[in-house]
């Protein structure tokens, strides 16, 4: 695996200095607006984008209308994510016409697809910068280029780089996202991620630990380790350290009290991982284990490399080791060729496992993936009906699972004011359940004891106890 050389990093530092001087000379300090679509990996990329912008002397604003620089960090996983970006980009045309010095950049997964990058280049002439996931670290250079030459593009397909040493400007939250690997090797037949994120590359144990220590020193109590499939962490490293071993290392960092991770592919969840999770109090008892579908026939067509029985075995083992574990999953409804019988198998796996929560999606055709060429049999209407029935069914299960929390005392990490009701604070239990309760905003970042007094389908209500 190739790493970014020091020379390249130094080169970008040079551009950061250059942009800083430009921005310092401006009459008012320039403001950036960064909008993120997609998953936690993208959110972390945006934190790095914001870090570079901060180093370049940018301030930040909450409204795109006030910005001198707008960056959309995009997601390609489903069509509706892309349509939203196109819609929002279209709306920026007027803003750019009124404010010609405004710089608009589009980056992330969506523009790694050649046809999309071309479309933006040709049809969205008000976009000044387009850069893919592999070119994120070149933002300072591209920004300088866009300012000098009008437009800058870097959407290449090489996937060797891991960018270390970039400032991260984290979102306001006591939880720090730490990527441990990039890319994916699994090629599930519906999924665009391996095409837009490239092959798996693991960060070294030292780089991960260095970042964990840094956030601990800044006062973060919780870390979320990120990767498309964290279970294959280290497979590409010569020291051969497993994800379970990495977790144990992270547990030794003083100040970090909670460790979460996302996502685990069921095909390579190991006994070692289950054991390490069970015996370390710092590792949250929460597991997101995407099953996608309950039918073996469809799982095979999806190239998921496990059967329903093998998946259920893993769930059994996990629950045996950690009876209180909070289990969540992802489901795709309407994969090409899925029949109503296949769908009933998904319903029955939901019944059997009783997840705390599911993230469900209607299959979205992604250009260039094998599933895009597969024949479909259910109509869009049938798929929607199945989807709605599944959501209603799962809501009952989620509510029932939450009911078991009534009267319990839970340790909650306070994340800040609740977004839906600012009279309440919001935080998460060890298992990742959202709890809202009355308290002072100054408690943000603390772990408090909360007694659960009321149950909702997706969250819990409680009161702080001493
Ligand atoms: N690496 C993670 C998932 C990343 S994408 C994993 O394997 O678990 C997040 C979720 O989006 C997937 O789990 C899947 O349920 C859903 N997804 C991916 N491609 C999709 C598509 N083409 N249509 C609908 N849902 C999709
Ligand atoms: Fe996509 Fe499958 Fe990789 Fe997850 S494991 S990112 S679903 S290809
Ligand atoms: Fe979307 Fe890219 Fe994440 S496609 S789900 S933002 S890896």
Tab-separated table of C-alpha atoms in Angstrom, residues 178-435:
chain	number	residue	atom	x	y	z
A	178	UNK	CA	-11.860	7.932	13.903
A	179	UNK	CA	-11.437	6.147	10.572
A	180	UNK	CA	-9.407	2.965	10.902
A	181	UNK	CA	-9.639	1.966	7.250
A	182	UNK	CA	-10.884	3.199	3.907
A	183	UNK	CA	-12.489	1.433	0.951
A	184	UNK	CA	-14.162	-1.945	0.589
A	185	UNK	CA	-13.260	-5.255	-1.074
A	186	UNK	CA	-16.611	-6.981	-0.778
A	187	UNK	CA	-18.424	-5.987	-3.941
A	188	UNK	CA	-21.949	-6.739	-2.763
A	189	UNK	CA	-23.691	-6.724	-6.125
A	190	UNK	CA	-26.028	-3.787	-5.345
A	191	UNK	CA	-23.385	-1.510	-3.864
A	192	UNK	CA	-21.442	1.380	-5.386
A	193	UNK	CA	-19.095	1.894	-2.423
A	194	UNK	CA	-16.169	-0.297	-3.654
A	195	UNK	CA	-16.223	1.602	-6.965
A	196	UNK	CA	-16.188	5.067	-5.421
A	197	UNK	CA	-14.018	4.365	-2.376
A	198	UNK	CA	-11.531	1.898	-3.849
A	199	UNK	CA	-9.939	-1.155	-2.209
A	200	UNK	CA	-9.500	-1.651	1.523
A	201	UNK	CA	-6.621	0.283	3.072
A	202	UNK	CA	-6.018	0.119	6.821
A	203	UNK	CA	-4.407	2.892	8.803
A	204	UNK	CA	-1.531	1.674	10.933
A	205	UNK	CA	-2.192	0.861	14.592
A	206	UNK	CA	0.148	3.721	15.528
A	207	UNK	CA	-1.773	6.278	13.451
A	208	UNK	CA	-5.097	5.154	14.918
A	209	UNK	CA	-3.778	5.189	18.492
A	210	UNK	CA	-2.143	8.577	17.972
A	211	UNK	CA	-5.482	10.044	16.923
A	212	UNK	CA	-7.348	8.348	19.785
A	213	UNK	CA	-4.818	9.804	22.269
A	214	UNK	CA	-5.189	13.225	20.669
A	215	UNK	CA	-8.967	13.249	21.067
A	216	UNK	CA	-8.688	11.894	24.622
A	217	UNK	CA	-6.353	14.803	25.441
A	218	UNK	CA	-8.967	17.188	24.020
A	219	UNK	CA	-11.553	15.765	26.441
A	220	UNK	CA	-13.500	13.380	24.171
A	221	UNK	CA	-14.845	10.420	26.135
A	222	UNK	CA	-16.200	8.337	23.270
A	223	UNK	CA	-14.701	7.210	19.977
A	224	UNK	CA	-16.418	5.653	16.990
A	225	UNK	CA	-14.016	3.583	14.893
A	226	UNK	CA	-15.033	3.715	11.250
A	227	UNK	CA	-14.679	1.427	8.262
A	228	UNK	CA	-16.977	-0.126	5.658
A	229	UNK	CA	-16.081	-3.490	7.170
A	230	UNK	CA	-14.032	-3.065	10.326
A	231	UNK	CA	-13.727	-6.847	10.734
A	232	UNK	CA	-11.224	-7.006	7.906
A	233	UNK	CA	-9.078	-4.289	9.496
A	234	UNK	CA	-5.385	-5.063	9.161
A	235	UNK	CA	-5.669	-7.699	6.420
A	236	UNK	CA	-3.534	-5.454	4.212
A	237	UNK	CA	-0.956	-4.605	6.896
A	238	UNK	CA	2.261	-6.556	7.349
A	239	UNK	CA	1.982	-6.695	11.172
A	240	UNK	CA	-1.268	-8.620	10.768
A	241	UNK	CA	-3.038	-7.134	13.812
A	242	UNK	CA	-6.733	-8.008	13.903
A	243	UNK	CA	-9.610	-5.624	14.570
A	244	UNK	CA	-10.159	-7.295	17.951
A	245	UNK	CA	-6.514	-6.598	18.902
A	246	UNK	CA	-6.844	-2.999	17.727
A	247	UNK	CA	-9.922	-2.612	19.944
A	248	UNK	CA	-7.957	-3.908	22.921
A	249	UNK	CA	-5.234	-1.354	22.203
A	250	UNK	CA	-7.802	1.461	22.015
A	251	UNK	CA	-9.206	0.297	25.388
A	252	UNK	CA	-5.839	1.113	26.992
A	253	UNK	CA	-6.085	4.828	26.143
A	254	UNK	CA	-6.757	6.825	29.321
A	255	UNK	CA	-9.714	9.194	29.161
A	256	UNK	CA	-11.609	7.196	26.539
A	257	UNK	CA	-14.530	5.594	28.323
A	258	UNK	CA	-16.612	4.322	25.420
A	259	UNK	CA	-15.662	2.709	22.149
A	260	UNK	CA	-18.058	1.999	19.300
A	261	UNK	CA	-17.435	0.852	15.752
A	262	UNK	CA	-19.183	0.629	12.387
A	263	UNK	CA	-19.739	-1.430	10.280
A	264	UNK	CA	-19.273	-5.167	10.849
A	265	UNK	CA	-19.788	-7.489	7.909
A	266	UNK	CA	-21.332	-10.708	9.268
A	267	UNK	CA	-19.151	-12.875	7.017
A	268	UNK	CA	-16.001	-12.165	9.024
A	269	UNK	CA	-17.084	-11.455	12.542
A	270	UNK	CA	-14.705	-13.549	14.670
A	271	UNK	CA	-15.043	-15.361	17.980
A	272	UNK	CA	-12.048	-13.300	19.082
A	273	UNK	CA	-14.018	-10.083	18.453
A	274	UNK	CA	-17.064	-11.332	20.368
A	275	UNK	CA	-14.791	-12.309	23.266
A	276	UNK	CA	-12.961	-8.961	23.315
A	277	UNK	CA	-16.257	-7.074	23.202
A	278	UNK	CA	-17.713	-9.127	26.037
A	279	UNK	CA	-14.765	-8.715	28.387
A	280	UNK	CA	-14.047	-4.996	27.938
A	281	UNK	CA	-16.407	-2.597	29.707
A	282	UNK	CA	-15.205	0.273	27.549
A	283	UNK	CA	-16.520	-1.395	24.386
A	284	UNK	CA	-20.160	-0.441	24.021
A	285	UNK	CA	-22.595	-3.316	23.901
A	286	UNK	CA	-23.985	-2.349	20.537
A	287	UNK	CA	-23.520	-4.140	17.246
A	288	UNK	CA	-24.655	-3.005	13.839
A	289	UNK	CA	-24.747	-6.216	11.829
A	290	UNK	CA	-26.270	-5.604	8.392
A	291	UNK	CA	-28.182	-8.664	7.212
A	292	UNK	CA	-29.715	-7.008	4.090
A	293	UNK	CA	-32.202	-9.838	3.477
A	294	UNK	CA	-33.528	-13.035	5.047
A	295	UNK	CA	-33.585	-15.220	1.943
A	296	UNK	CA	-30.566	-17.396	1.081
A	297	UNK	CA	-31.388	-17.175	-2.611
A	298	UNK	CA	-31.185	-13.372	-2.537
A	299	UNK	CA	-28.211	-13.258	-0.158
A	300	UNK	CA	-26.340	-15.315	-2.753
A	301	UNK	CA	-27.342	-12.953	-5.555
A	302	UNK	CA	-26.213	-10.069	-3.356
A	303	UNK	CA	-22.788	-11.757	-2.913
A	304	UNK	CA	-23.024	-11.415	0.864
A	305	UNK	CA	-21.069	-14.683	1.509
A	306	UNK	CA	-23.218	-15.889	4.428
A	307	UNK	CA	-26.439	-17.801	4.723
A	308	UNK	CA	-29.405	-17.009	6.910
A	309	UNK	CA	-28.434	-19.884	9.247
A	310	UNK	CA	-24.849	-18.710	9.533
A	311	UNK	CA	-26.073	-15.205	10.323
A	312	UNK	CA	-28.459	-16.497	12.976
A	313	UNK	CA	-25.618	-18.530	14.502
A	314	UNK	CA	-23.584	-15.348	14.873
A	315	UNK	CA	-26.514	-13.572	16.526
A	316	UNK	CA	-26.883	-16.494	18.944
A	317	UNK	CA	-23.172	-16.417	19.828
A	318	UNK	CA	-23.192	-12.651	20.293
A	319	UNK	CA	-26.242	-12.785	22.570
A	320	UNK	CA	-24.822	-15.668	24.548
A	321	UNK	CA	-21.669	-13.654	25.262
A	322	UNK	CA	-23.512	-10.338	25.772
A	323	UNK	CA	-27.180	-10.875	26.696
A	324	UNK	CA	-27.889	-7.115	26.834
A	325	UNK	CA	-26.401	-6.279	23.443
A	326	UNK	CA	-28.295	-3.764	21.316
A	327	UNK	CA	-28.508	-5.174	17.796
A	328	UNK	CA	-29.270	-3.122	14.710
A	329	UNK	CA	-29.222	-3.946	11.019
A	330	UNK	CA	-29.647	-2.714	7.442
A	331	UNK	CA	-32.297	-4.173	5.125
A	332	UNK	CA	-32.764	-3.761	1.387
A	333	UNK	CA	-36.285	-4.339	0.090
A	334	UNK	CA	-36.874	-5.114	-3.581
A	335	UNK	CA	-33.457	-6.349	-4.693
A	336	UNK	CA	-33.733	-7.488	-8.357
A	337	UNK	CA	-35.475	-10.854	-8.545
A	338	UNK	CA	-36.771	-10.683	-4.947
A	339	UNK	CA	-40.195	-12.338	-4.794
A	340	UNK	CA	-42.869	-11.950	-2.130
A	341	UNK	CA	-41.706	-15.312	-0.724
A	342	UNK	CA	-38.145	-13.976	-0.364
A	343	UNK	CA	-39.528	-10.870	1.313
A	344	UNK	CA	-41.450	-13.021	3.820
A	345	UNK	CA	-38.097	-14.554	4.792
A	346	UNK	CA	-36.820	-11.072	5.590
A	347	UNK	CA	-39.920	-10.513	7.727
A	348	UNK	CA	-39.278	-13.785	9.511
A	349	UNK	CA	-35.645	-12.942	10.246
A	350	UNK	CA	-36.814	-9.661	11.802
A	351	UNK	CA	-39.272	-11.685	13.901
A	352	UNK	CA	-36.576	-14.150	14.899
A	353	UNK	CA	-33.765	-11.725	15.746
A	354	UNK	CA	-35.878	-8.902	17.185
A	355	UNK	CA	-33.478	-6.080	16.367
A	356	UNK	CA	-33.609	-2.929	18.455
A	357	UNK	CA	-33.722	-0.912	15.276
A	358	UNK	CA	-33.356	-1.378	11.532
A	359	UNK	CA	-32.248	0.946	8.747
A	360	UNK	CA	-34.313	-0.022	5.743
A	361	UNK	CA	-33.985	0.971	2.113
A	362	UNK	CA	-35.768	0.224	-1.118
A	363	UNK	CA	-33.248	-1.114	-3.620
A	364	UNK	CA	-31.822	1.625	-5.807
A	365	UNK	CA	-30.186	0.725	-9.115
A	366	UNK	CA	-26.543	1.840	-9.230
A	367	UNK	CA	-24.910	2.169	-12.637
A	368	UNK	CA	-21.907	-0.132	-13.094
A	369	UNK	CA	-22.860	-2.604	-10.336
A	370	UNK	CA	-23.754	-6.225	-11.237
A	371	UNK	CA	-27.277	-5.957	-9.765
A	372	UNK	CA	-28.108	-3.140	-12.195
A	373	UNK	CA	-28.080	-5.785	-14.954
A	374	UNK	CA	-30.242	-8.302	-13.059
A	375	UNK	CA	-33.876	-8.868	-13.874
A	376	UNK	CA	-36.511	-7.490	-11.573
A	377	UNK	CA	-39.866	-9.103	-10.814
A	378	UNK	CA	-41.846	-6.998	-8.314
A	379	UNK	CA	-43.421	-3.698	-9.340
A	380	UNK	CA	-42.395	-0.451	-7.616
A	381	UNK	CA	-45.791	-0.416	-5.933
A	382	UNK	CA	-45.383	-3.936	-4.545
A	383	UNK	CA	-41.927	-3.043	-3.238
A	384	UNK	CA	-43.342	0.026	-1.489
A	385	UNK	CA	-46.137	-1.995	0.068
A	386	UNK	CA	-43.657	-4.562	1.376
A	387	UNK	CA	-41.411	-1.794	2.651
A	388	UNK	CA	-44.235	-0.060	4.547
A	389	UNK	CA	-45.416	-3.337	6.053
A	390	UNK	CA	-41.900	-4.133	7.206
A	391	UNK	CA	-41.378	-0.693	8.781
A	392	UNK	CA	-44.684	-0.940	10.685
A	393	UNK	CA	-43.800	-4.458	11.865
A	394	UNK	CA	-40.323	-3.414	13.022
A	395	UNK	CA	-41.695	-0.327	14.809
A	396	UNK	CA	-43.707	-2.630	17.049
A	397	UNK	CA	-40.596	-4.704	17.773
A	398	UNK	CA	-38.478	-1.589	18.446
A	399	UNK	CA	-41.092	-0.236	20.825
A	400	UNK	CA	-41.289	-3.592	22.625
A	401	UNK	CA	-37.490	-3.753	22.936
A	402	UNK	CA	-37.493	-0.225	24.355
A	403	UNK	CA	-40.289	-1.089	26.810
A	404	UNK	CA	-37.822	-3.322	28.641
A	405	UNK	CA	-35.861	-0.165	29.587
A	406	UNK	CA	-38.679	1.367	31.638
A	407	UNK	CA	-37.470	2.021	35.194
A	408	UNK	CA	-33.881	1.032	34.375
A	409	UNK	CA	-30.934	3.222	35.315
A	410	UNK	CA	-28.638	3.866	32.362
A	411	UNK	CA	-25.296	5.620	31.996
A	412	UNK	CA	-25.794	8.318	29.375
A	413	UNK	CA	-23.120	10.383	27.629
A	414	UNK	CA	-24.654	13.854	27.232
A	415	UNK	CA	-24.357	14.987	23.619
A	416	UNK	CA	-25.973	18.422	24.034
A	417	UNK	CA	-29.374	20.064	23.712
A	418	UNK	CA	-32.022	17.902	22.084
A	419	UNK	CA	-32.596	18.960	18.469
A	420	UNK	CA	-36.346	18.431	18.720
A	421	UNK	CA	-36.898	20.050	22.147
A	422	UNK	CA	-34.233	22.476	23.428
A	423	UNK	CA	-35.649	22.199	26.952
A	424	UNK	CA	-34.167	18.722	27.047
A	425	UNK	CA	-30.674	17.323	26.834
A	426	UNK	CA	-29.979	14.398	24.569
A	427	UNK	CA	-27.493	11.583	24.962
A	428	UNK	CA	-26.911	7.909	24.372
A	429	UNK	CA	-26.850	4.813	26.530
A	430	UNK	CA	-23.971	2.365	26.295
A	431	UNK	CA	-26.084	0.395	23.815
A	432	UNK	CA	-26.522	3.532	21.679
A	433	UNK	CA	-30.170	4.281	22.498
A	434	UNK	CA	-31.115	7.954	22.441
A	435	UNK	CA	-32.314	9.318	25.789
